[in-house]
Short mmCIF file of N, CA, C and O in Angstrom, two decimals:
data_model
loop_
_atom_site.label_atom_id
_atom_site.label_comp_id
_atom_site.label_asym_id
_atom_site.label_seq_id
_atom_site.Cartn_x
_atom_site.Cartn_y
_atom_site.Cartn_z
N MET A 91 0.84 -1.17 0.00
CA MET A 91 0.00 0.00 0.00
C MET A 91 0.89 1.25 0.00
O MET A 91 1.85 1.33 0.76
N ALA A 92 0.56 2.21 -0.82
CA ALA A 92 1.36 3.43 -0.94
C ALA A 92 1.22 4.31 0.31
O ALA A 92 0.16 4.35 0.94
N LEU A 93 2.29 4.98 0.65
CA LEU A 93 2.30 5.89 1.80
C LEU A 93 1.42 7.09 1.48
O LEU A 93 1.55 7.72 0.43
N ASN A 94 0.52 7.42 2.39
CA ASN A 94 -0.34 8.58 2.24
C ASN A 94 0.28 9.75 3.00
O ASN A 94 0.44 9.68 4.21
N THR A 95 0.62 10.80 2.29
CA THR A 95 1.21 11.98 2.93
C THR A 95 0.22 13.13 3.03
O THR A 95 0.59 14.24 3.43
N ASP A 96 -1.05 12.88 2.69
CA ASP A 96 -2.06 13.94 2.71
C ASP A 96 -2.24 14.57 4.09
O ASP A 96 -2.64 15.73 4.20
N ALA A 97 -1.98 13.82 5.15
CA ALA A 97 -2.20 14.34 6.50
C ALA A 97 -1.06 15.23 7.00
O ALA A 97 -1.20 15.89 8.03
N VAL A 98 0.06 15.26 6.29
CA VAL A 98 1.18 16.11 6.73
C VAL A 98 0.71 17.57 6.77
O VAL A 98 0.12 18.07 5.82
N GLY A 99 0.94 18.21 7.90
CA GLY A 99 0.50 19.59 8.10
C GLY A 99 -0.83 19.68 8.84
O GLY A 99 -1.21 20.76 9.29
N LYS A 100 -1.51 18.56 8.97
CA LYS A 100 -2.80 18.55 9.66
C LYS A 100 -2.58 18.77 11.16
O LYS A 100 -1.68 18.19 11.75
N THR A 101 -3.40 19.63 11.75
CA THR A 101 -3.38 19.83 13.19
C THR A 101 -4.69 19.35 13.78
O THR A 101 -5.72 19.34 13.10
N TYR A 102 -4.63 18.98 15.03
CA TYR A 102 -5.79 18.44 15.73
C TYR A 102 -6.18 19.41 16.82
O TYR A 102 -5.30 20.07 17.41
N PRO A 103 -7.46 19.50 17.13
CA PRO A 103 -7.89 20.44 18.17
C PRO A 103 -7.19 20.16 19.50
O PRO A 103 -6.91 19.00 19.83
N PRO A 104 -6.91 21.20 20.26
CA PRO A 104 -6.25 21.01 21.55
C PRO A 104 -7.07 20.13 22.49
O PRO A 104 -8.30 20.18 22.49
N VAL A 105 -6.37 19.33 23.27
CA VAL A 105 -6.97 18.52 24.32
C VAL A 105 -6.45 19.06 25.64
O VAL A 105 -5.24 19.24 25.80
N THR A 106 -7.35 19.34 26.57
CA THR A 106 -6.97 19.94 27.84
C THR A 106 -6.90 18.88 28.94
O THR A 106 -7.75 18.00 29.03
N TYR A 107 -5.86 18.99 29.75
CA TYR A 107 -5.63 18.09 30.88
C TYR A 107 -5.50 18.93 32.15
O TYR A 107 -4.68 19.84 32.21
N ALA A 108 -6.33 18.62 33.15
CA ALA A 108 -6.25 19.29 34.45
C ALA A 108 -5.25 18.54 35.32
O ALA A 108 -5.45 17.36 35.62
N VAL A 109 -4.18 19.20 35.69
CA VAL A 109 -3.10 18.57 36.46
C VAL A 109 -3.50 18.51 37.94
O VAL A 109 -3.72 19.54 38.57
N GLY A 110 -3.58 17.29 38.46
CA GLY A 110 -3.95 17.09 39.86
C GLY A 110 -2.74 16.78 40.72
O GLY A 110 -1.78 16.16 40.27
N ARG A 111 -2.80 17.23 41.96
CA ARG A 111 -1.70 17.01 42.90
C ARG A 111 -1.38 15.53 43.06
O ARG A 111 -0.22 15.12 43.05
N GLU A 112 -2.40 14.71 43.23
CA GLU A 112 -2.15 13.28 43.45
C GLU A 112 -1.57 12.62 42.21
O GLU A 112 -0.74 11.71 42.32
N LYS A 113 -1.98 13.04 41.03
CA LYS A 113 -1.40 12.48 39.80
C LYS A 113 0.09 12.81 39.72
O LYS A 113 0.90 11.97 39.32
N VAL A 114 0.44 14.04 40.07
CA VAL A 114 1.86 14.43 40.07
C VAL A 114 2.62 13.57 41.06
O VAL A 114 3.69 13.01 40.74
N ARG A 115 2.09 13.42 42.26
CA ARG A 115 2.76 12.60 43.27
C ARG A 115 2.89 11.14 42.82
O ARG A 115 3.94 10.51 42.99
N GLU A 116 1.81 10.59 42.26
CA GLU A 116 1.84 9.19 41.80
C GLU A 116 2.86 8.99 40.70
O GLU A 116 3.61 8.01 40.69
N PHE A 117 2.90 9.93 39.75
CA PHE A 117 3.86 9.82 38.66
C PHE A 117 5.28 9.91 39.19
O PHE A 117 6.14 9.11 38.83
N ALA A 118 5.52 10.88 40.05
CA ALA A 118 6.86 11.05 40.62
C ALA A 118 7.29 9.77 41.35
O ALA A 118 8.43 9.30 41.18
N SER A 119 6.40 9.20 42.12
CA SER A 119 6.73 7.95 42.82
C SER A 119 7.01 6.82 41.84
O SER A 119 7.94 6.04 42.03
N ALA A 120 6.20 6.74 40.80
CA ALA A 120 6.35 5.66 39.82
C ALA A 120 7.70 5.71 39.10
O ALA A 120 8.25 4.67 38.74
N VAL A 121 8.23 6.91 38.90
CA VAL A 121 9.52 7.04 38.20
C VAL A 121 10.70 7.20 39.16
O VAL A 121 11.82 7.46 38.74
N GLY A 122 10.41 7.05 40.47
CA GLY A 122 11.49 7.10 41.46
C GLY A 122 11.98 8.50 41.78
O GLY A 122 13.07 8.68 42.32
N GLU A 123 11.16 9.50 41.49
CA GLU A 123 11.55 10.89 41.78
C GLU A 123 11.07 11.25 43.18
O GLU A 123 9.87 11.38 43.41
N ASP A 124 11.99 11.38 44.11
CA ASP A 124 11.59 11.61 45.50
C ASP A 124 11.85 13.03 46.01
O ASP A 124 11.70 13.31 47.19
N HIS A 125 12.22 13.94 45.11
CA HIS A 125 12.46 15.32 45.54
C HIS A 125 11.18 15.90 46.13
O HIS A 125 10.09 15.71 45.58
N PRO A 126 11.27 16.62 47.24
CA PRO A 126 10.09 17.18 47.89
C PRO A 126 9.25 18.09 46.99
O PRO A 126 8.04 18.20 47.20
N LEU A 127 9.84 18.75 46.01
CA LEU A 127 9.06 19.61 45.12
C LEU A 127 7.94 18.86 44.42
O LEU A 127 6.91 19.44 44.06
N HIS A 128 8.12 17.55 44.23
CA HIS A 128 7.13 16.74 43.52
C HIS A 128 6.10 16.10 44.43
O HIS A 128 5.13 15.51 43.95
N HIS A 129 6.30 16.22 45.74
CA HIS A 129 5.42 15.53 46.69
C HIS A 129 4.82 16.44 47.77
O HIS A 129 3.72 16.18 48.24
N ASP A 130 5.54 17.46 48.16
CA ASP A 130 5.15 18.28 49.32
C ASP A 130 4.76 19.69 48.88
O ASP A 130 5.61 20.48 48.46
N PRO A 131 3.47 20.02 48.99
CA PRO A 131 3.03 21.36 48.56
C PRO A 131 3.76 22.50 49.29
O PRO A 131 4.06 23.53 48.69
N GLU A 132 4.06 22.31 50.57
CA GLU A 132 4.75 23.36 51.33
C GLU A 132 6.18 23.56 50.82
O GLU A 132 6.65 24.69 50.71
N ALA A 133 6.86 22.47 50.50
CA ALA A 133 8.21 22.58 49.94
C ALA A 133 8.16 23.29 48.59
O ALA A 133 9.01 24.14 48.29
N ALA A 134 7.15 22.96 47.80
CA ALA A 134 7.02 23.60 46.48
C ALA A 134 6.73 25.10 46.64
O ALA A 134 7.33 25.93 45.96
N ARG A 135 5.83 25.43 47.57
CA ARG A 135 5.50 26.85 47.80
C ARG A 135 6.71 27.62 48.33
O ARG A 135 6.95 28.76 47.93
N SER A 136 7.47 26.99 49.19
CA SER A 136 8.68 27.63 49.73
C SER A 136 9.70 27.91 48.63
O SER A 136 10.49 28.85 48.73
N ALA A 137 9.66 27.10 47.57
CA ALA A 137 10.57 27.29 46.44
C ALA A 137 9.99 28.23 45.38
O ALA A 137 10.61 28.45 44.34
N GLY A 138 8.78 28.78 45.63
CA GLY A 138 8.20 29.76 44.72
C GLY A 138 7.17 29.22 43.75
O GLY A 138 6.73 29.93 42.85
N TYR A 139 6.75 27.98 43.92
CA TYR A 139 5.74 27.39 43.04
C TYR A 139 4.38 27.42 43.72
O TYR A 139 4.29 27.41 44.95
N ALA A 140 3.31 27.39 42.94
CA ALA A 140 1.96 27.43 43.50
C ALA A 140 1.57 26.11 44.15
O ALA A 140 0.74 26.10 45.07
N ASP A 141 2.15 25.01 43.70
CA ASP A 141 1.83 23.69 44.24
C ASP A 141 2.94 22.73 43.81
O ASP A 141 3.95 23.19 43.27
N VAL A 142 2.72 21.43 44.02
CA VAL A 142 3.75 20.46 43.66
C VAL A 142 4.07 20.57 42.17
O VAL A 142 3.20 20.86 41.34
N VAL A 143 5.33 20.34 41.85
CA VAL A 143 5.84 20.50 40.48
C VAL A 143 5.90 19.13 39.80
O VAL A 143 6.44 18.17 40.36
N ALA A 144 5.36 19.05 38.61
CA ALA A 144 5.40 17.80 37.86
C ALA A 144 6.81 17.55 37.34
O ALA A 144 7.46 18.47 36.85
N PRO A 145 7.29 16.31 37.45
CA PRO A 145 8.58 15.99 36.83
C PRO A 145 8.49 16.23 35.31
O PRO A 145 7.40 16.13 34.74
N PRO A 146 9.59 16.52 34.66
CA PRO A 146 9.55 16.84 33.23
C PRO A 146 8.82 15.81 32.36
O PRO A 146 8.04 16.17 31.48
N MET A 147 9.04 14.52 32.60
CA MET A 147 8.43 13.50 31.74
C MET A 147 6.94 13.32 31.99
O MET A 147 6.29 12.52 31.31
N PHE A 148 6.37 14.09 32.90
CA PHE A 148 4.91 14.11 33.07
C PHE A 148 4.25 14.55 31.77
O PHE A 148 3.05 14.37 31.58
N VAL A 149 5.04 15.09 30.85
CA VAL A 149 4.54 15.48 29.54
C VAL A 149 3.80 14.32 28.86
O VAL A 149 2.83 14.54 28.15
N VAL A 150 4.23 13.08 29.10
CA VAL A 150 3.55 11.95 28.46
C VAL A 150 2.14 11.78 29.01
O VAL A 150 1.27 11.27 28.31
N VAL A 151 1.90 12.23 30.23
CA VAL A 151 0.56 12.14 30.81
C VAL A 151 -0.35 13.19 30.19
O VAL A 151 -1.44 12.88 29.72
N TYR A 152 0.07 14.46 30.20
CA TYR A 152 -0.83 15.51 29.73
C TYR A 152 -0.92 15.62 28.22
O TYR A 152 -1.83 16.25 27.70
N SER A 153 -0.04 14.99 27.49
CA SER A 153 -0.12 15.09 26.02
C SER A 153 -0.60 13.82 25.33
O SER A 153 -0.89 13.84 24.14
N SER A 154 -0.73 12.72 26.06
CA SER A 154 -1.02 11.44 25.41
C SER A 154 -2.38 11.40 24.71
O SER A 154 -2.49 10.86 23.61
N ARG A 155 -3.41 11.97 25.31
CA ARG A 155 -4.72 11.95 24.63
C ARG A 155 -4.70 12.77 23.36
O ARG A 155 -5.33 12.39 22.37
N ALA A 156 -3.98 13.88 23.37
CA ALA A 156 -3.89 14.69 22.15
C ALA A 156 -3.13 13.95 21.06
O ALA A 156 -3.52 13.97 19.89
N LEU A 157 -2.06 13.28 21.44
CA LEU A 157 -1.27 12.52 20.47
C LEU A 157 -2.06 11.34 19.91
O LEU A 157 -1.96 11.02 18.73
N ALA A 158 -2.87 10.71 20.75
CA ALA A 158 -3.65 9.56 20.31
C ALA A 158 -4.58 9.93 19.16
O ALA A 158 -4.79 9.13 18.24
N GLY A 159 -5.13 11.14 19.18
CA GLY A 159 -6.00 11.58 18.10
C GLY A 159 -5.31 11.53 16.75
O GLY A 159 -5.91 11.16 15.73
N ALA A 160 -4.04 11.90 16.73
CA ALA A 160 -3.28 11.87 15.48
C ALA A 160 -2.85 10.45 15.13
O ALA A 160 -2.93 10.03 13.97
N LEU A 161 -2.39 9.71 16.12
CA LEU A 161 -1.91 8.34 15.86
C LEU A 161 -3.01 7.44 15.30
O LEU A 161 -2.75 6.57 14.47
N PHE A 162 -4.24 7.63 15.78
CA PHE A 162 -5.35 6.77 15.38
C PHE A 162 -6.18 7.35 14.23
O PHE A 162 -7.21 6.78 13.86
N ASP A 163 -5.74 8.46 13.67
CA ASP A 163 -6.46 9.07 12.55
C ASP A 163 -6.30 8.19 11.31
O ASP A 163 -5.17 7.94 10.85
N PRO A 164 -7.39 7.70 10.73
CA PRO A 164 -7.29 6.86 9.53
C PRO A 164 -6.59 7.56 8.36
O PRO A 164 -5.97 6.91 7.52
N GLU A 165 -6.68 8.89 8.32
CA GLU A 165 -6.01 9.64 7.25
C GLU A 165 -4.49 9.51 7.36
O GLU A 165 -3.78 9.50 6.35
N VAL A 166 -3.97 9.40 8.57
CA VAL A 166 -2.53 9.21 8.76
C VAL A 166 -2.16 7.79 8.32
O VAL A 166 -1.15 7.58 7.65
N GLY A 167 -2.98 6.82 8.70
CA GLY A 167 -2.83 5.46 8.18
C GLY A 167 -1.73 4.61 8.80
O GLY A 167 -1.11 3.80 8.11
N ILE A 168 -1.48 4.75 10.09
CA ILE A 168 -0.45 3.94 10.75
C ILE A 168 -0.94 2.51 10.94
O ILE A 168 -2.04 2.28 11.42
N ASP A 169 -0.11 1.55 10.58
CA ASP A 169 -0.38 0.13 10.81
C ASP A 169 0.19 -0.23 12.18
O ASP A 169 1.38 -0.50 12.33
N PHE A 170 -0.68 -0.25 13.20
CA PHE A 170 -0.22 -0.42 14.59
C PHE A 170 0.37 -1.79 14.86
O PHE A 170 1.18 -1.94 15.77
N ALA A 171 0.00 -2.78 14.10
CA ALA A 171 0.55 -4.12 14.30
C ALA A 171 2.04 -4.16 14.01
O ALA A 171 2.75 -5.04 14.48
N HIS A 172 2.53 -3.18 13.24
CA HIS A 172 3.94 -3.15 12.85
C HIS A 172 4.67 -1.89 13.30
O HIS A 172 5.74 -1.58 12.81
N MET A 173 4.07 -1.16 14.24
CA MET A 173 4.65 0.10 14.69
C MET A 173 5.55 -0.11 15.90
O MET A 173 5.26 -0.91 16.78
N VAL A 174 6.66 0.63 15.91
CA VAL A 174 7.52 0.72 17.08
C VAL A 174 7.77 2.20 17.39
O VAL A 174 7.72 3.04 16.50
N HIS A 175 8.03 2.46 18.65
CA HIS A 175 8.36 3.83 19.06
C HIS A 175 9.80 4.10 18.63
O HIS A 175 10.70 3.36 18.99
N GLY A 176 10.02 5.15 17.85
CA GLY A 176 11.35 5.44 17.35
C GLY A 176 12.14 6.41 18.20
O GLY A 176 13.29 6.17 18.54
N ALA A 177 11.50 7.52 18.57
CA ALA A 177 12.22 8.55 19.33
C ALA A 177 11.22 9.57 19.86
O ALA A 177 10.09 9.66 19.37
N GLN A 178 11.67 10.31 20.85
CA GLN A 178 10.92 11.47 21.32
C GLN A 178 11.93 12.49 21.82
O GLN A 178 12.96 12.13 22.37
N GLU A 179 11.61 13.73 21.55
CA GLU A 179 12.46 14.84 21.99
C GLU A 179 11.55 15.91 22.57
O GLU A 179 10.45 16.12 22.07
N PHE A 180 12.03 16.57 23.61
CA PHE A 180 11.22 17.59 24.26
C PHE A 180 12.03 18.84 24.53
O PHE A 180 13.23 18.77 24.83
N VAL A 181 11.35 19.96 24.45
CA VAL A 181 11.89 21.25 24.87
C VAL A 181 10.92 21.77 25.92
O VAL A 181 9.76 22.05 25.62
N TRP A 182 11.39 21.83 27.16
CA TRP A 182 10.56 22.29 28.27
C TRP A 182 10.76 23.78 28.48
O TRP A 182 11.87 24.29 28.37
N GLU A 183 9.68 24.46 28.82
CA GLU A 183 9.77 25.89 29.11
C GLU A 183 9.23 26.16 30.51
O GLU A 183 9.93 25.90 31.47
N ALA A 184 7.99 26.61 30.65
CA ALA A 184 7.43 26.89 31.97
C ALA A 184 7.17 25.58 32.72
O ALA A 184 6.76 24.59 32.11
N PRO A 185 7.42 25.55 34.03
CA PRO A 185 7.14 24.33 34.80
C PRO A 185 5.63 24.07 34.87
O PRO A 185 4.82 24.98 34.80
N VAL A 186 5.28 22.80 35.03
CA VAL A 186 3.89 22.39 35.20
C VAL A 186 3.69 22.07 36.67
O VAL A 186 4.48 21.34 37.27
N VAL A 187 2.64 22.65 37.26
CA VAL A 187 2.34 22.42 38.67
C VAL A 187 0.90 21.98 38.82
O VAL A 187 0.06 22.22 37.96
N ALA A 188 0.62 21.32 39.95
CA ALA A 188 -0.75 20.92 40.26
C ALA A 188 -1.64 22.15 40.21
O ALA A 188 -1.27 23.22 40.70
N GLY A 189 -2.79 22.00 39.59
CA GLY A 189 -3.71 23.12 39.42
C GLY A 189 -3.68 23.71 38.02
O GLY A 189 -4.60 24.42 37.62
N ASP A 190 -2.62 23.43 37.28
CA ASP A 190 -2.54 23.91 35.89
C ASP A 190 -3.55 23.18 35.01
O ASP A 190 -3.92 22.03 35.27
N GLU A 191 -3.97 23.85 33.95
CA GLU A 191 -4.75 23.23 32.89
C GLU A 191 -3.90 23.34 31.64
O GLU A 191 -3.62 24.44 31.16
N ILE A 192 -3.47 22.19 31.13
CA ILE A 192 -2.55 22.14 30.00
C ILE A 192 -3.32 21.75 28.74
O ILE A 192 -3.97 20.69 28.69
N ALA A 193 -3.25 22.59 27.73
CA ALA A 193 -3.87 22.31 26.44
C ALA A 193 -2.77 21.88 25.47
O ALA A 193 -1.76 22.58 25.31
N THR A 194 -2.96 20.72 24.84
CA THR A 194 -1.96 20.19 23.91
C THR A 194 -2.56 20.05 22.53
O THR A 194 -3.61 19.44 22.35
N GLU A 195 -1.87 20.63 21.56
CA GLU A 195 -2.24 20.55 20.15
C GLU A 195 -1.18 19.72 19.45
O GLU A 195 0.00 19.83 19.77
N VAL A 196 -1.60 18.89 18.51
CA VAL A 196 -0.67 18.03 17.79
C VAL A 196 -0.76 18.31 16.30
O VAL A 196 -1.84 18.56 15.76
N GLU A 197 0.39 18.24 15.63
CA GLU A 197 0.47 18.40 14.18
C GLU A 197 1.25 17.24 13.59
O GLU A 197 2.24 16.79 14.16
N VAL A 198 0.79 16.76 12.44
CA VAL A 198 1.54 15.75 11.69
C VAL A 198 2.64 16.51 10.95
O VAL A 198 2.36 17.34 10.09
N LYS A 199 3.89 16.24 11.30
CA LYS A 199 5.02 16.96 10.69
C LYS A 199 5.61 16.22 9.49
O LYS A 199 6.14 16.85 8.58
N GLU A 200 5.54 14.88 9.50
CA GLU A 200 6.19 14.13 8.43
C GLU A 200 5.59 12.73 8.33
O GLU A 200 5.26 12.12 9.34
N ALA A 201 5.48 12.25 7.11
CA ALA A 201 5.18 10.84 6.82
C ALA A 201 6.09 10.50 5.64
O ALA A 201 5.95 11.08 4.56
N ALA A 202 7.05 9.60 5.86
CA ALA A 202 8.05 9.35 4.83
C ALA A 202 8.50 7.89 4.83
O ALA A 202 8.50 7.24 5.87
N ASP A 203 8.87 7.42 3.65
CA ASP A 203 9.50 6.11 3.50
C ASP A 203 11.01 6.30 3.55
O ASP A 203 11.55 7.17 2.85
N ARG A 204 11.68 5.48 4.36
CA ARG A 204 13.14 5.52 4.42
C ARG A 204 13.64 4.10 4.60
O ARG A 204 13.37 3.47 5.62
N GLY A 205 14.37 3.60 3.63
CA GLY A 205 14.99 2.29 3.74
C GLY A 205 13.99 1.17 3.98
O GLY A 205 14.27 0.26 4.75
N GLY A 206 12.83 1.27 3.38
CA GLY A 206 11.83 0.24 3.55
C GLY A 206 10.98 0.37 4.81
O GLY A 206 10.14 -0.48 5.10
N LEU A 207 11.19 1.43 5.56
CA LEU A 207 10.42 1.70 6.78
C LEU A 207 9.64 2.99 6.60
O LEU A 207 10.06 3.89 5.86
N ARG A 208 8.53 3.09 7.29
CA ARG A 208 7.74 4.32 7.27
C ARG A 208 7.94 5.07 8.58
O ARG A 208 7.83 4.49 9.65
N PHE A 209 8.24 6.35 8.44
CA PHE A 209 8.46 7.21 9.59
C PHE A 209 7.32 8.22 9.68
O PHE A 209 7.01 8.90 8.69
N TYR A 210 6.73 8.30 10.86
CA TYR A 210 5.66 9.26 11.12
C TYR A 210 6.13 10.14 12.27
O TYR A 210 6.43 9.66 13.36
N VAL A 211 6.19 11.45 12.01
CA VAL A 211 6.68 12.39 13.01
C VAL A 211 5.55 13.36 13.36
O VAL A 211 4.91 13.94 12.46
N PHE A 212 5.34 13.52 14.66
CA PHE A 212 4.30 14.41 15.18
C PHE A 212 4.95 15.44 16.10
O PHE A 212 5.92 15.13 16.78
N GLU A 213 4.38 16.65 16.12
CA GLU A 213 4.84 17.67 17.06
C GLU A 213 3.69 18.03 17.98
O GLU A 213 2.57 18.27 17.50
N SER A 214 3.96 18.02 19.27
CA SER A 214 2.96 18.47 20.24
C SER A 214 3.42 19.80 20.83
O SER A 214 4.60 20.01 21.07
N ARG A 215 2.44 20.67 21.03
CA ARG A 215 2.70 21.97 21.66
C ARG A 215 1.73 22.10 22.83
O ARG A 215 0.51 22.11 22.61
N SER A 216 2.27 22.20 24.02
CA SER A 216 1.44 22.26 25.22
C SER A 216 1.59 23.61 25.88
O SER A 216 2.71 24.10 26.08
N THR A 217 0.45 24.21 26.23
CA THR A 217 0.44 25.52 26.88
C THR A 217 -0.42 25.43 28.14
O THR A 217 -1.34 24.63 28.23
N ASN A 218 -0.09 26.29 29.11
CA ASN A 218 -0.89 26.31 30.34
C ASN A 218 -2.04 27.31 30.21
O ASN A 218 -2.22 27.94 29.15
N GLN A 219 -2.81 27.43 31.27
CA GLN A 219 -4.00 28.29 31.28
C GLN A 219 -3.66 29.76 31.07
O GLN A 219 -4.52 30.55 30.72
N ASP A 220 -2.40 30.14 31.24
CA ASP A 220 -1.97 31.52 31.03
C ASP A 220 -1.43 31.74 29.62
O ASP A 220 -0.94 32.83 29.31
N GLY A 221 -1.49 30.70 28.78
CA GLY A 221 -0.99 30.81 27.41
C GLY A 221 0.50 30.61 27.28
O GLY A 221 1.06 30.78 26.20
N ARG A 222 1.18 30.24 28.38
CA ARG A 222 2.62 30.01 28.34
C ARG A 222 2.91 28.60 27.84
O ARG A 222 2.28 27.63 28.29
N THR A 223 3.86 28.48 26.95
CA THR A 223 4.28 27.17 26.49
C THR A 223 4.98 26.45 27.61
O THR A 223 5.87 27.01 28.26
N VAL A 224 4.56 25.20 27.86
CA VAL A 224 5.23 24.40 28.88
C VAL A 224 6.13 23.35 28.25
O VAL A 224 7.15 22.98 28.83
N CYS A 225 5.78 22.87 27.07
CA CYS A 225 6.62 21.86 26.42
C CYS A 225 6.24 21.73 24.95
O CYS A 225 5.07 21.80 24.58
N THR A 226 7.26 21.54 24.12
CA THR A 226 7.09 21.18 22.72
C THR A 226 7.75 19.83 22.54
O THR A 226 8.91 19.65 22.95
N GLY A 227 7.01 18.90 21.98
CA GLY A 227 7.54 17.54 21.81
C GLY A 227 7.57 17.11 20.37
O GLY A 227 6.73 17.53 19.56
N THR A 228 8.55 16.30 20.03
CA THR A 228 8.63 15.66 18.72
C THR A 228 8.59 14.15 18.98
O THR A 228 9.41 13.63 19.73
N TRP A 229 7.63 13.49 18.36
CA TRP A 229 7.39 12.06 18.58
C TRP A 229 7.54 11.34 17.25
O TRP A 229 6.86 11.67 16.28
N THR A 230 8.43 10.37 17.19
CA THR A 230 8.67 9.64 15.95
C THR A 230 8.26 8.18 16.14
O THR A 230 8.68 7.53 17.09
N ASN A 231 7.45 7.70 15.23
CA ASN A 231 7.01 6.32 15.22
C ASN A 231 7.43 5.68 13.90
O ASN A 231 7.34 6.33 12.85
N ILE A 232 7.86 4.44 13.97
CA ILE A 232 8.37 3.75 12.78
C ILE A 232 7.50 2.52 12.53
O ILE A 232 7.19 1.77 13.47
N VAL A 233 7.12 2.33 11.29
CA VAL A 233 6.32 1.17 10.90
C VAL A 233 7.14 0.33 9.93
O VAL A 233 7.65 0.84 8.94
N ARG A 234 7.29 -0.96 10.28
CA ARG A 234 8.05 -1.84 9.40
C ARG A 234 7.13 -2.57 8.45
O ARG A 234 5.97 -2.66 8.60
#
């Protein structure tokens, strides 16, 4: 089946995620992050934050539903039975804290054949309730 590149440039409506204190704590514990900023609201406030601070890789929590919309779009045409995760890159800006509402928009950046493999690249842009960018992600999936 020929590679469909029609979806390149397509953006998906933002998906909003309300960041909860317990989710931040659970995630931090799950990844072995024991710094008080991620668990103790008073420690976070003493350091100048409004509440507990999400570890950087919490980005996978608040952006996953937005990314799923693009991954499962029939127009993109990913064959999930043969897909592997290729890479992810992130640029973090404003910290994410409990109480934030993060809106994530996803764009299909590339669909290409390389060496008999199909590469699908997506960019996510996440902003908080104040319009500040918190993270931009590049997600690469490879289909054999």
